[in-house]
Protein backbone atom coordinates (compact mmCIF):
# COMPACT_ATOMS: atom_id res chain seq x y z
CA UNK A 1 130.17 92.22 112.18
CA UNK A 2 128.57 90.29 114.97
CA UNK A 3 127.79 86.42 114.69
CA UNK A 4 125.03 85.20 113.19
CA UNK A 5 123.93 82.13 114.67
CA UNK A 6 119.65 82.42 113.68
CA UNK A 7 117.97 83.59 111.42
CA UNK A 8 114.35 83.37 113.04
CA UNK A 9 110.77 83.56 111.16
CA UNK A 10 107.89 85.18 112.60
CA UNK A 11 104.63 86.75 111.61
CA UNK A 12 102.86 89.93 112.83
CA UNK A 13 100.02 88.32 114.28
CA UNK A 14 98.04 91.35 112.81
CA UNK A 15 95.46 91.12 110.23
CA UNK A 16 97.12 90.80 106.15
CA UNK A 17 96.38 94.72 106.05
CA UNK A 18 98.24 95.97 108.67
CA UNK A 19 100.62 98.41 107.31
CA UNK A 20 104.34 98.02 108.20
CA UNK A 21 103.88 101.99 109.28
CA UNK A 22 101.20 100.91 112.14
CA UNK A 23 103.77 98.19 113.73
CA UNK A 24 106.41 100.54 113.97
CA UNK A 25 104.20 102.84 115.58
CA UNK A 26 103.49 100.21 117.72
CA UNK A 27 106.69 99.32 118.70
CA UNK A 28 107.69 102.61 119.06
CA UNK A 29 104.74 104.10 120.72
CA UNK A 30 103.02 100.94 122.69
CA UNK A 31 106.37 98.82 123.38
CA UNK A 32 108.83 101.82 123.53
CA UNK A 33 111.25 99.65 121.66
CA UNK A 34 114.28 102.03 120.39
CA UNK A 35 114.86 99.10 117.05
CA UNK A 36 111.99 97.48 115.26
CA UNK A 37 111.25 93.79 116.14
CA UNK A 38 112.41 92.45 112.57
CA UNK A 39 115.21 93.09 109.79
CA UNK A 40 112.82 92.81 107.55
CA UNK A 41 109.27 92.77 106.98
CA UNK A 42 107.17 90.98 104.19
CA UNK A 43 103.79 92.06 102.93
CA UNK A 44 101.00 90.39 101.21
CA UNK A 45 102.75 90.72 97.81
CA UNK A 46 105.42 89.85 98.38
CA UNK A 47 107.29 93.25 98.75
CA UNK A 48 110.44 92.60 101.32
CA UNK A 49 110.67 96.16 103.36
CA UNK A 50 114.34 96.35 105.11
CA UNK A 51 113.51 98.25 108.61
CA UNK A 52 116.92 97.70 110.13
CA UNK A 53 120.84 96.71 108.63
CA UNK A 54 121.42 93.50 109.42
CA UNK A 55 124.52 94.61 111.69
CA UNK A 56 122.34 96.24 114.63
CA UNK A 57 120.14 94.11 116.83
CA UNK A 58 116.43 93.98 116.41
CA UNK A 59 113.85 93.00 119.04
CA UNK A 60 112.55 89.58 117.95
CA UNK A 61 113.06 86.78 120.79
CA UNK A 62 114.21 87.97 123.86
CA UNK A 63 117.23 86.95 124.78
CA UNK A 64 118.46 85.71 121.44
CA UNK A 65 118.21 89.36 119.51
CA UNK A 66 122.33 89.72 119.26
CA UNK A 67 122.77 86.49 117.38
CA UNK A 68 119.81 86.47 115.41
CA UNK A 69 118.79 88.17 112.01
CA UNK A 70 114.61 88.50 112.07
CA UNK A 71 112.00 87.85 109.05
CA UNK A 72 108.51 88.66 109.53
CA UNK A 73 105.60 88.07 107.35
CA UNK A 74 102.21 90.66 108.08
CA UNK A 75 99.73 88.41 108.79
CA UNK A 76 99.80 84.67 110.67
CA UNK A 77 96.19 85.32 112.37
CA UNK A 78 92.81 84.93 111.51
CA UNK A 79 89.67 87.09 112.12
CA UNK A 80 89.40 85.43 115.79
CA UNK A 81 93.30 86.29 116.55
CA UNK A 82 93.88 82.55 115.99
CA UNK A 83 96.89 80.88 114.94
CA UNK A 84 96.68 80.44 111.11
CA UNK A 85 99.21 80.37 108.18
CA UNK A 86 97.69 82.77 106.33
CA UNK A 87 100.95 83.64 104.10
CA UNK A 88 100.36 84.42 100.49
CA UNK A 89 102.55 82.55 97.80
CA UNK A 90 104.29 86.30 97.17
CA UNK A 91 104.78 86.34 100.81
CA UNK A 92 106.22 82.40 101.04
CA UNK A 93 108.33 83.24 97.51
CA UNK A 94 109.68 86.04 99.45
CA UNK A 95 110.75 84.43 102.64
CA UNK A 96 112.69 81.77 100.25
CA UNK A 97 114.29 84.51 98.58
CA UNK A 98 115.71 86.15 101.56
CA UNK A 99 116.43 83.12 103.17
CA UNK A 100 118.77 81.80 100.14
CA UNK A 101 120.79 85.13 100.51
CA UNK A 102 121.03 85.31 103.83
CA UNK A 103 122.56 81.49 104.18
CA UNK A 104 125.11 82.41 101.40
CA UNK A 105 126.18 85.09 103.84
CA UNK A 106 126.01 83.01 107.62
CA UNK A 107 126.04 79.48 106.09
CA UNK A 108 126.10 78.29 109.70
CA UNK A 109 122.96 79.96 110.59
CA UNK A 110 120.22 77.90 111.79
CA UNK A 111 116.68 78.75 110.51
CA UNK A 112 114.18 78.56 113.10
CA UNK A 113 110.81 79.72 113.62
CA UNK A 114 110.08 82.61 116.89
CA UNK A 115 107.90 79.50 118.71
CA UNK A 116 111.32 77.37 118.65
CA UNK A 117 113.27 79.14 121.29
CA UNK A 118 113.13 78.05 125.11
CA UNK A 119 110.73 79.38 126.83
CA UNK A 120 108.51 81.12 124.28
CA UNK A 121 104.97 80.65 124.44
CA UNK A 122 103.95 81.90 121.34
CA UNK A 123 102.84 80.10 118.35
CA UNK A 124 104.38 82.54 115.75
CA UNK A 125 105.73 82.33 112.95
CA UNK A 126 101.89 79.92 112.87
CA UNK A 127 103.28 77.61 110.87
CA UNK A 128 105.76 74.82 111.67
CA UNK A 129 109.60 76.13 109.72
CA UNK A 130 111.39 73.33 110.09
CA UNK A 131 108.65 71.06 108.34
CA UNK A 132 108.30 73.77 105.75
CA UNK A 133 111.50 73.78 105.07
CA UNK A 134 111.57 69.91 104.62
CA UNK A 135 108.38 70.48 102.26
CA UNK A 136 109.97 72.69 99.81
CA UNK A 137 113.53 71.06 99.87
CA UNK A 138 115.28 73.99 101.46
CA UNK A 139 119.00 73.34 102.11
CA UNK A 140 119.16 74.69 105.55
């Protein structure tokens, strides 16, 4: 099993209706990616979708992929492709959920949001993780 140093937060930066289907088709299709770009995927209710074991590498932040699990919520944009936290509570109950079990399994992980790693000049996940975290009195 490899380390597990992040566990990284992003959004899709797609519309709440995207269907996980369509991103993998963009990955695959538009990005050529071999491995999606998350573990796992949330949508709009709440429904966690697992699109790769947590022991192979995913494509989330470049340059961090081999030490990092990746959670992604569909959605995080508004009808202008702006920047917007846009997560349902399903989606936000979710992300708590799978961030509980993951930090029983790499206690050491540090939970960080995509925007947080050098160099990255993106504003996903659109919201600000370590705040949130403070907000909802998440032991990270």
């Amino acid at each position: 099993m490899r380390t597990i140093k992040y566990i990284v937060l992003h959004c899709t930066a797609t519309p709440q209706n995207t269907s996980v289907e369509s991103i993998q088709n963009y990955w695959k299709n538009v990005l050529h990616w071999k491995s999606p770009g998350y573990h796992y995927i949330i949508k709009p209710d709440g429904e966690i979708v697992n699109l790769l074991s947590i022991d192979k590498i995913s494509n989330g932040v470049a340059g961090y992929n081999t030490p990092s699990i990746h959670i992604s919520y569909i959605g995080g944009v508004d009808s202008k492709n702006k920047a917007i936290d846009n997560r349902t509570e399903a989606q936000k109950q979710s992300q708590i959920k799978l961030l509980k079990e993951l930090k029983k399994q790499f206690p050491n992980a540090e939970i960080l949001g995509h925007r947080d790693f050098k160099g990255v000049k993106k504003d996903c996940p659109s919201f600000n993780v370590k705040e949130w975290l403070k907000q909802i009195n998440f032991k990270a």
